CSV table of C-alpha atoms and ligand atoms in Angstrom, one decimal:
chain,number,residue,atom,x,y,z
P,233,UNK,CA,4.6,8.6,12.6
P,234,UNK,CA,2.4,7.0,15.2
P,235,UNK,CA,1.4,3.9,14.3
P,236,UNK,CA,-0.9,0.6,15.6
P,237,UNK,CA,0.5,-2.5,14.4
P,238,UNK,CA,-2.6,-5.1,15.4
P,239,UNK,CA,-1.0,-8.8,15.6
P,240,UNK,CA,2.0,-6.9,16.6
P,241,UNK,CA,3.4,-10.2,19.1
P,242,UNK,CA,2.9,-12.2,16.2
P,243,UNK,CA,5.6,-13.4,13.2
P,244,UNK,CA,5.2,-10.9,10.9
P,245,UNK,CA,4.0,-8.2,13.3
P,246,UNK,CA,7.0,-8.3,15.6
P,247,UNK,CA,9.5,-7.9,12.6
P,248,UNK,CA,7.2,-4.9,11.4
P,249,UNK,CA,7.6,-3.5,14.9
P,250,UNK,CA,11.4,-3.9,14.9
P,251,UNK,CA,11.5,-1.5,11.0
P,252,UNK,CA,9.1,1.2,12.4
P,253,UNK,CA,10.8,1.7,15.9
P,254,UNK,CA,14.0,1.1,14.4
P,255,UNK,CA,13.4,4.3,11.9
P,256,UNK,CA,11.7,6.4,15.3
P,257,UNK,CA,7.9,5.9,14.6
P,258,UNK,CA,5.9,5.8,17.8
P,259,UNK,CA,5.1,2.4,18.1
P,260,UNK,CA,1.7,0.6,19.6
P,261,UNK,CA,1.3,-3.1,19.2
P,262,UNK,CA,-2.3,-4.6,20.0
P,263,UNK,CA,-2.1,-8.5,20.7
P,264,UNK,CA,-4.4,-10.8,22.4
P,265,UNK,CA,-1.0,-13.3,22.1
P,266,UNK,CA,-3.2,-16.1,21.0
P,267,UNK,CA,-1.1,-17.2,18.9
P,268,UNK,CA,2.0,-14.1,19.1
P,269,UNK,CA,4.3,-14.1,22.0
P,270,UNK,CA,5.6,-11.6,24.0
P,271,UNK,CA,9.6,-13.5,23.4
P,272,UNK,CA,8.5,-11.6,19.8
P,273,UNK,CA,9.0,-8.4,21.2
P,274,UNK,CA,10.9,-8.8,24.8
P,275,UNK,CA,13.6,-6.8,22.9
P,276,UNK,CA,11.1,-3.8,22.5
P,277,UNK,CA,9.7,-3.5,25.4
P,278,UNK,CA,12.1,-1.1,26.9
P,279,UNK,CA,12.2,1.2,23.9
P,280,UNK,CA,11.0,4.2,24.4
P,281,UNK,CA,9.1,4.9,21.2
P,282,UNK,CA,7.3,1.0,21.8
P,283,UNK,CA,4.2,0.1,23.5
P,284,UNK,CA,2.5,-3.4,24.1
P,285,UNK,CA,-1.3,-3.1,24.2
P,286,UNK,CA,-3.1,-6.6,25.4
P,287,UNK,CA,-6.3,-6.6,23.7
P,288,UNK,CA,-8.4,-8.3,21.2
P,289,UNK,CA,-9.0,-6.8,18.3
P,290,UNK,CA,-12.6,-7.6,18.1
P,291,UNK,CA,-13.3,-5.1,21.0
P,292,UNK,CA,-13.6,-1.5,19.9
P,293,UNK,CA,-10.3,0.6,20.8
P,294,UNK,CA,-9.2,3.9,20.4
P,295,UNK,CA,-5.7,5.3,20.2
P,296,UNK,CA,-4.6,8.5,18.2
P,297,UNK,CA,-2.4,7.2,15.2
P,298,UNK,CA,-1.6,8.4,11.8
P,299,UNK,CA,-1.1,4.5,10.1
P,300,UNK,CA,-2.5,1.2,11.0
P,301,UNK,CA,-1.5,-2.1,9.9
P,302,UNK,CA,-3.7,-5.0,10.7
P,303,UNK,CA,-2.3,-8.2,10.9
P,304,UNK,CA,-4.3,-9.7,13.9
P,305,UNK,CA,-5.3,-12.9,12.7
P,306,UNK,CA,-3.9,-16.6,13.2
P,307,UNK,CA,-2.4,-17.5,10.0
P,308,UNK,CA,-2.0,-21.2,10.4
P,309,UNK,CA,-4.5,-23.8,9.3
P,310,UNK,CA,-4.5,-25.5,13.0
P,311,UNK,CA,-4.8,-22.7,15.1
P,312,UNK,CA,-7.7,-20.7,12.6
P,313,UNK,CA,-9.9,-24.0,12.4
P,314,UNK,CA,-9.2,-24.5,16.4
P,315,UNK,CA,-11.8,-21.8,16.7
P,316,UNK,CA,-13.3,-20.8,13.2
P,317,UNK,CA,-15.9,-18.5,14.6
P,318,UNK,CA,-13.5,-16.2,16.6
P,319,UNK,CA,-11.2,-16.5,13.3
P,320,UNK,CA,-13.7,-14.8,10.8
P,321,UNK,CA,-15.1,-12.5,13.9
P,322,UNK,CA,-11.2,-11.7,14.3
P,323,UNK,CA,-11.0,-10.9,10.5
P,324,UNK,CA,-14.4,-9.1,10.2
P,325,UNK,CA,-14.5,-7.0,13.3
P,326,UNK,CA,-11.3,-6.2,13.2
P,327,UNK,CA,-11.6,-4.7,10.0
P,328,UNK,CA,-14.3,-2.6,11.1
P,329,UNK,CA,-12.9,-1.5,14.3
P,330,UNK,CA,-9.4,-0.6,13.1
P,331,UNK,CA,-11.6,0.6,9.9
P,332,UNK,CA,-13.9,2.8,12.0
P,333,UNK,CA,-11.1,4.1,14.0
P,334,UNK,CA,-9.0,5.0,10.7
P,335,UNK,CA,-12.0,7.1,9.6
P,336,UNK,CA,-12.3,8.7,13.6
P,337,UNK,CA,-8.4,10.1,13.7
P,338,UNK,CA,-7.7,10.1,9.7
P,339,UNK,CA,-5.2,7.7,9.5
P,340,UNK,CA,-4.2,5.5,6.8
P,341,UNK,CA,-5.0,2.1,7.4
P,342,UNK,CA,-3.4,-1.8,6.0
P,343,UNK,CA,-5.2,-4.9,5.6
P,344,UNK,CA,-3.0,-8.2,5.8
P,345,UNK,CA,-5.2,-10.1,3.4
P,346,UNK,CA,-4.1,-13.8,1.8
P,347,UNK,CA,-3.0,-15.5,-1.2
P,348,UNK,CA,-6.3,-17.6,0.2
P,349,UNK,CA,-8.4,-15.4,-0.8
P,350,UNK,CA,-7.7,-16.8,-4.4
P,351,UNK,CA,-8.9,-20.4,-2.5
P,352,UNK,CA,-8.2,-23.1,-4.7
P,353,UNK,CA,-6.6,-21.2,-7.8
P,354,UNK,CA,-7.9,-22.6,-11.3
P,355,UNK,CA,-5.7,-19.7,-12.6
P,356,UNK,CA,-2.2,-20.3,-12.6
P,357,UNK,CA,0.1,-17.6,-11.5
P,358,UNK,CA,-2.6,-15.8,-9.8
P,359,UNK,CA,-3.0,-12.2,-10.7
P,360,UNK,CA,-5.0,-9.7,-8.4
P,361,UNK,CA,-7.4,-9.7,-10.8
P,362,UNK,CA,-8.7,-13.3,-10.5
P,363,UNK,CA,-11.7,-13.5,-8.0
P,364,UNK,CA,-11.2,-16.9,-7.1
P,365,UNK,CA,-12.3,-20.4,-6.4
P,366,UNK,CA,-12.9,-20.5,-3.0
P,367,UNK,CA,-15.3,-22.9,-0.9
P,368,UNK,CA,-17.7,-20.9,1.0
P,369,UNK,CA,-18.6,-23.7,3.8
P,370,UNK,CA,-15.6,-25.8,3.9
P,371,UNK,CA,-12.4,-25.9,7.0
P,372,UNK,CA,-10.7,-23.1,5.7
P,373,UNK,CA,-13.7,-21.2,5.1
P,374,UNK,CA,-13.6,-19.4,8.5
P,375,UNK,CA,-10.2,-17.7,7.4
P,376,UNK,CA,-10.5,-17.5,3.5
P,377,UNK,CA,-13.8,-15.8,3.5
P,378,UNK,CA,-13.0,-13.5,6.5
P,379,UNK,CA,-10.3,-12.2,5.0
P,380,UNK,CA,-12.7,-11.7,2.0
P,381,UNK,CA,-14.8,-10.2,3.9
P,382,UNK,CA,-12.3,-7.9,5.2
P,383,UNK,CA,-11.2,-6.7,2.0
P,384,UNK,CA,-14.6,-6.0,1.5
P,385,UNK,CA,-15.0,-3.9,4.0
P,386,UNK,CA,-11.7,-2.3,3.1
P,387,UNK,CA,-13.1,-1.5,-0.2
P,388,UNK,CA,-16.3,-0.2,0.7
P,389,UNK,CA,-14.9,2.2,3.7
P,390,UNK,CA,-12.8,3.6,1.1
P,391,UNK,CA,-15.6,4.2,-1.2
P,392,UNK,CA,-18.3,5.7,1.5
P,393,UNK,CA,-16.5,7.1,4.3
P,394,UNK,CA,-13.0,7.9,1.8
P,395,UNK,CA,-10.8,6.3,4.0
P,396,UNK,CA,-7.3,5.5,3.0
P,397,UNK,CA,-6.9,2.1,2.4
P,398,UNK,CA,-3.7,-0.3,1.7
P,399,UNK,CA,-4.3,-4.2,0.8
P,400,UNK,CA,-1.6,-6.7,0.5
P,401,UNK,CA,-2.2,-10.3,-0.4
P,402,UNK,CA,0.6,-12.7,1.4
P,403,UNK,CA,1.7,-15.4,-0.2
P,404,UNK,CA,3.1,-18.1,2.0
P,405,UNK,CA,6.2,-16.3,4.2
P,406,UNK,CA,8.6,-17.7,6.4
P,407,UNK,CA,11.3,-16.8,8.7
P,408,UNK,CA,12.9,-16.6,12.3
P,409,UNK,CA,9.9,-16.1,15.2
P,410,UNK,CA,7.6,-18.2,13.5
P,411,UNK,CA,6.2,-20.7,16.5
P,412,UNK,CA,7.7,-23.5,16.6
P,413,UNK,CA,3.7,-24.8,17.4
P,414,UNK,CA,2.6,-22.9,14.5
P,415,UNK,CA,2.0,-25.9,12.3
P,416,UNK,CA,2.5,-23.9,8.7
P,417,UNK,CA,5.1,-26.4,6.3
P,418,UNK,CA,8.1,-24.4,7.1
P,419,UNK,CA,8.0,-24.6,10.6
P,420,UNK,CA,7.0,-27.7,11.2
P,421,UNK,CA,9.4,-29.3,8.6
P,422,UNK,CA,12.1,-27.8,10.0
P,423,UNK,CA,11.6,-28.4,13.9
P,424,UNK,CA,10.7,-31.8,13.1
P,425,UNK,CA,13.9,-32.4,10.6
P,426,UNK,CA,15.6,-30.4,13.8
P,427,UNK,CA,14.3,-33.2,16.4
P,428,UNK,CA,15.5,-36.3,14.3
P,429,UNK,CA,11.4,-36.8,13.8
P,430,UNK,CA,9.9,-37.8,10.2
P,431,UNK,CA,8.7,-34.7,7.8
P,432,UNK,CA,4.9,-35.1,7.5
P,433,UNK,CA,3.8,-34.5,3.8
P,434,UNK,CA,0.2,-33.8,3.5
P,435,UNK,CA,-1.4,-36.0,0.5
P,436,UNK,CA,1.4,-36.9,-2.9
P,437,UNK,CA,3.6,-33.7,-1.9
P,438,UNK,CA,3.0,-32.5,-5.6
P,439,UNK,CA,1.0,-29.3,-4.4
P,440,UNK,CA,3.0,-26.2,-4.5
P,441,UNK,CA,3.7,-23.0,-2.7
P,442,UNK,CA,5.9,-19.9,-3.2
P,443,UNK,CA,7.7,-19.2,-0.2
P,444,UNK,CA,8.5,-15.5,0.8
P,445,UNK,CA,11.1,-14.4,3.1
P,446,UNK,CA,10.0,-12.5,6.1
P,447,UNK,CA,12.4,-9.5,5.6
P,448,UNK,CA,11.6,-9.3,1.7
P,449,UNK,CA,7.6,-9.5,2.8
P,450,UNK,CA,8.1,-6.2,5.6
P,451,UNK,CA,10.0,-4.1,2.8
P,452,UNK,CA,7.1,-4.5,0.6
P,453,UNK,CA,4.2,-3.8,3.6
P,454,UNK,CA,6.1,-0.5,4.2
P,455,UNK,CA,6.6,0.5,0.3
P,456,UNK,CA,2.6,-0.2,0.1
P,457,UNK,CA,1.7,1.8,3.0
P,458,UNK,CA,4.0,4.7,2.3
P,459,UNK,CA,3.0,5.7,-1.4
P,460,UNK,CA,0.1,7.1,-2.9
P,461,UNK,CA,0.1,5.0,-6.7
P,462,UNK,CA,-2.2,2.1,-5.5
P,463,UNK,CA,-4.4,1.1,-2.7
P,464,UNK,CA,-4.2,-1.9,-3.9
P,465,UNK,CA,-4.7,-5.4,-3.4
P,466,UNK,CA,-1.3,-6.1,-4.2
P,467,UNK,CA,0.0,-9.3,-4.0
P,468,UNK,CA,3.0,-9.7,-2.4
P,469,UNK,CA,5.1,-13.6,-2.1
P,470,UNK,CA,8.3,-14.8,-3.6
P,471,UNK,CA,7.5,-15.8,-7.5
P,472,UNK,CA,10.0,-19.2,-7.2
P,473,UNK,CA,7.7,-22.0,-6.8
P,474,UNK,CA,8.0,-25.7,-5.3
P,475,UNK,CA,6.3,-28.5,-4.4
P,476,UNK,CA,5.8,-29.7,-0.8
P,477,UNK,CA,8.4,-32.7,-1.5
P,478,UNK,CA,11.1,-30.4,-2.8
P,479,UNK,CA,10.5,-27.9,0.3
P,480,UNK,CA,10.9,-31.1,2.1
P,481,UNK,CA,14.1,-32.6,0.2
P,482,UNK,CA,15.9,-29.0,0.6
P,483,UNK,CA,15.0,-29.2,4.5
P,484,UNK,CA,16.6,-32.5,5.2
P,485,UNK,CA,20.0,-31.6,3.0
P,486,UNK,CA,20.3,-28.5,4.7
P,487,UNK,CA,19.4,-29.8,8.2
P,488,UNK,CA,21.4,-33.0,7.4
P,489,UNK,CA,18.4,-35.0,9.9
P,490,UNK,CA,18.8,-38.5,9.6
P,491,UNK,CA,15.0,-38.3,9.3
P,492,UNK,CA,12.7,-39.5,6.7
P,493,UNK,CA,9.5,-38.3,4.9
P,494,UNK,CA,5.9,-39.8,5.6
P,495,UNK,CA,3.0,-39.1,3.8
P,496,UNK,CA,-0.1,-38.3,6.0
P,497,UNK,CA,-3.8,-37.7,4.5
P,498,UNK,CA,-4.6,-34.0,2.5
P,499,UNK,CA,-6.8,-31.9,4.8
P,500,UNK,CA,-9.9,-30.9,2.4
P,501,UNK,CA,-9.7,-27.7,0.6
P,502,UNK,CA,-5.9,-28.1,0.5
P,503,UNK,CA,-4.8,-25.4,-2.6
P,504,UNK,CA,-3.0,-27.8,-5.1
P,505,UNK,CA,-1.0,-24.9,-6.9
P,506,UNK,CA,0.2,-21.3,-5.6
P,507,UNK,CA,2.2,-19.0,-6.9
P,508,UNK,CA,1.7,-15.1,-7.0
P,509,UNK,CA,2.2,-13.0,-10.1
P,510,UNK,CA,4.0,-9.8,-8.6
P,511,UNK,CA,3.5,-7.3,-11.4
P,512,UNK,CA,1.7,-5.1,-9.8
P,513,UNK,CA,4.5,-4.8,-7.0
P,514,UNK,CA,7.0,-4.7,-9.4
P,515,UNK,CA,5.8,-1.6,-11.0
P,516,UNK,CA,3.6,0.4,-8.7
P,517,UNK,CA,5.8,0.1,-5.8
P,518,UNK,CA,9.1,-1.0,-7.1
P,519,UNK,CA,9.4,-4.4,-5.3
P,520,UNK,CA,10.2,-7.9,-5.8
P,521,UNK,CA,12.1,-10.5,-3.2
P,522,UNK,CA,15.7,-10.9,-3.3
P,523,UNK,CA,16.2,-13.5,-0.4
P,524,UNK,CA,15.8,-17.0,-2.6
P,525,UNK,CA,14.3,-20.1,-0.4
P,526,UNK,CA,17.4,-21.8,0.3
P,527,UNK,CA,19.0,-18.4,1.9
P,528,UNK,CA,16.1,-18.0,3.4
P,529,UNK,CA,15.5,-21.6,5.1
P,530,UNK,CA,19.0,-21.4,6.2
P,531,UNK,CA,18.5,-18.8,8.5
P,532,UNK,CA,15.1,-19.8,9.8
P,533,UNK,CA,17.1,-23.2,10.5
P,534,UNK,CA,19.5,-21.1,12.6
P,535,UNK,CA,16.8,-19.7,14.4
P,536,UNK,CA,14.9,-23.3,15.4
P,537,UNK,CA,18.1,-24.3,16.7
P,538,UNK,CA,19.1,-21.8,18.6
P,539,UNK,CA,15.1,-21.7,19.9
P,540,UNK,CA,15.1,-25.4,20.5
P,541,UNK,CA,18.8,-25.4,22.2
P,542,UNK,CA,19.8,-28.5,19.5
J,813,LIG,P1,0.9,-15.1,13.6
J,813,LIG,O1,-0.1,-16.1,14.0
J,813,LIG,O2,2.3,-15.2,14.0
J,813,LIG,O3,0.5,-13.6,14.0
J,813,LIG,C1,-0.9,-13.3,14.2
J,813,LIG,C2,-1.0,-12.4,15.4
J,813,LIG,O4,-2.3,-11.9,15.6
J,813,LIG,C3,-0.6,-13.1,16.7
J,813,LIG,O5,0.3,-12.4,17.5
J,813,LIG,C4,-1.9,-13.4,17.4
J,813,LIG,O6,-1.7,-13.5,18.8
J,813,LIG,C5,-2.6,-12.1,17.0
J,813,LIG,N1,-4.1,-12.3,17.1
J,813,LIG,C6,-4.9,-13.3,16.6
J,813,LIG,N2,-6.2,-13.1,16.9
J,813,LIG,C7,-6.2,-11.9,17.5
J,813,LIG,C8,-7.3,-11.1,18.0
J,813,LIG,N3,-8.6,-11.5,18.0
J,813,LIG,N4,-7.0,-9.9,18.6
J,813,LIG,C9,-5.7,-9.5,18.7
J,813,LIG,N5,-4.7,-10.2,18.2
J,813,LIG,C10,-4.9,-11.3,17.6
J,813,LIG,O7,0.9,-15.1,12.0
J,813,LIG,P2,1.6,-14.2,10.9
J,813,LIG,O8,2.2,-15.1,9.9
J,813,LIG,O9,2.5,-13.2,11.6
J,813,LIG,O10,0.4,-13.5,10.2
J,813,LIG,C11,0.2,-12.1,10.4
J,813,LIG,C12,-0.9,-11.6,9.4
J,813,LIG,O11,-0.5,-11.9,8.1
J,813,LIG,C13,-2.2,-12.4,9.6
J,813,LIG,O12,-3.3,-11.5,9.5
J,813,LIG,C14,-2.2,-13.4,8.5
J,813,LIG,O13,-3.5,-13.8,8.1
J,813,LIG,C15,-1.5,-12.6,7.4
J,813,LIG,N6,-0.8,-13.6,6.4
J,813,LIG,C16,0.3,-14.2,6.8
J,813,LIG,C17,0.9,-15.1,5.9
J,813,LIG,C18,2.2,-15.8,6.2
J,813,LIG,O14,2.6,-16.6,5.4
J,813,LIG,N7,2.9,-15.5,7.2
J,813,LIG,C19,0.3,-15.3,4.6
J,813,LIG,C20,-0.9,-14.6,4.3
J,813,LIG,C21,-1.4,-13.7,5.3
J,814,LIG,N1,1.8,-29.3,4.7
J,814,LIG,C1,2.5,-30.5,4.8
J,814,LIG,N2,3.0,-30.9,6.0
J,814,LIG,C2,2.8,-30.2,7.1
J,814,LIG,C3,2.1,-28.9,7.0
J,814,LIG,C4,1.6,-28.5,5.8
J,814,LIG,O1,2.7,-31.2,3.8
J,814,LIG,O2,3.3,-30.6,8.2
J,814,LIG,C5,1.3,-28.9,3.4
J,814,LIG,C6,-0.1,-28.4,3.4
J,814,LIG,O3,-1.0,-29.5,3.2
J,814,LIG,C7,-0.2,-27.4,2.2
J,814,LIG,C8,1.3,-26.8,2.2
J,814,LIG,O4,2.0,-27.7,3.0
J,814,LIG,O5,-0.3,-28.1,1.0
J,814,LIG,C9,1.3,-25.5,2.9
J,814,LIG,O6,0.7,-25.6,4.1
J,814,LIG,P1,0.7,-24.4,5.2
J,814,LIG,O7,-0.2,-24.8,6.3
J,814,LIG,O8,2.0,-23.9,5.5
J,814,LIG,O9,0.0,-23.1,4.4
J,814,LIG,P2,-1.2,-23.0,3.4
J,814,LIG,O10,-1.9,-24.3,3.1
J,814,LIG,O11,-2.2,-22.1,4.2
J,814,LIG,O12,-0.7,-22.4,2.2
């Protein structure tokens, strides 16, 4: 297979990178590295079946591939809202142009979409089905309604032009490569707990998430591209669910920081609840996570360390 991985420098992208060139796909990875890094995939560059691409996905490009998977987006609240009009161009024209050049060569083609797309859930786990509660105009608008808009598009490629089409809705994932800048919960919990600073809790700490392991997550974005049962959306996450001050408890007693929590002000349109319901995964595509959180944080610890020299 020859294959574009768009946000390929990025978290999730570099680990995608590192399954397909590991298995001998011919590997392209398109980054503009505003928020990937090129220490994601230093280890690659030498391969011969791996190629780094700098380019921005919102600019037409052409390469002959059989599968894309596009992930080229920032994911994390701070870095989206630092520009929120290049985020939703990043998440509407990239759809069309990796869209438009799926239809060109015939290749399949993966959208990265969002648990966000469910905004602020008033259904509780969230199914695919549910269409959402979403604020059109507010912070997180930019990213929540691109990705809409993406899907979108996704659907309505399929449906006029017949391209093949894969969605998969993420549900908060974490995991070794994630910026230590990137400001998502995780990561900035543990560097923080790493540096002896105080956890920052955002509002009571009583919202929740459901926290996926990276290598859990990558396993399911290759089962959904390579089938033919469902184009999906599927959601994909880690069913266990926890509130911002247990993520932050289990943080400081595996860390064993001396630090303490503080409590900081909610940014608006903060989700209160999130959890995903995985049915579909289960049985379409024969998936569910088997890394739990604590596993999971321990080795994303491991990584910050070794990343921050502690
Ligand atoms: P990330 O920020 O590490 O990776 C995103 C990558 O896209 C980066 O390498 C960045 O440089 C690149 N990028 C951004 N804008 C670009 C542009 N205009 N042109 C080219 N490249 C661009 O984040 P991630 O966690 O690896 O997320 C990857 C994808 O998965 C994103 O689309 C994100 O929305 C989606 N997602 C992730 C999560 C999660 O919890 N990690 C949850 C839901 C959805
Ligand atoms: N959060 C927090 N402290 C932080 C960063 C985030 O309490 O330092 C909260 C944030 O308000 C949200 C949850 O953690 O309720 C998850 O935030 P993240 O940015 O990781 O992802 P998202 O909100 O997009 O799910």
């Amino acid at each position: 297979m020859r294959v574009l991985i768009t946000g390929g420098a990025g978290f999730l992208g570099s680990h995608l990178a590192d399954k397909l060139v590991d298995r001998g796909d011919d590997v392209i990875c398109l980054d503009n590295l505003f928020t990937g890094s090129k220490r994601n995939i230093a280890h690659l560059l030498n391969a011969p079946n791996f190629e780094f691409m700098r380019h921005d996905v919102i600019d037409p490009f052409k390469v002959e591939v059989d599968r894309i998977y596009n992930l080229a987006c920032p994911a994390s609240p701070i870095h989206y809202q630092y520009n929120a009009i290049k985020t939703i161009k990043t998440s509407v024209m990239g759809a069309i142009n990796c869209l438009g050049l799926a239809k060109r060569v015939n290749a399949r083609v993966f959208q990265a979409s969002t648990s966000e797309i469910y905004g602020d859930p008033d259904l509780h786990p969230q199914p695919e089905s549910y269409w959402g509660n979403v604020n059109p105009i507010g912070i997180r608008s930019c990213y929540d309604e691109g990705k809409r808009c993406a899907e979108t598009l996704f659907f309505d490629y399929h449906r006029q032009n017949a391209v093949d089409i894969r969605i998969a809705r993420i549900f908060n994932t974490h995991g070794p490569r994630m910026s230590p800048e990137d400001g998502r919960v995780v990561s900035n919990f543990i560097v923080q707990a790493l540096k002896g600073e105080d956890l920052t809790i955002f509002g009571d700490g009583m919202q929740t998430r459901s926290f996926c392991y990276y290598s859990d997550l990558i396993e399911g974005f290759v089962r959904l591209m390579e089938q033919d049962r469902t184009i999906g959306p599927v959601n994909l996450g880690n069913p266990g669910e926890f509130t911002m001050l247990e993520l932050a408890e289990n943080v400081i007693k595996l860390t064993k920081t001396k630090a303490k929590i503080v409590f900081k002000h909610l940014p608006q349109d903060d989700p209160k609840q999130r959890k995903p319901d995985i049915e579909i995964a289960k049985s379409k595509l024969n998936w569910e996570p088997t890394v739990p959180l604590e596993e999971g944080l321990k080795e994303t610890i491991a990584y910050f360390k070794e990343l921050l020299e502690l």
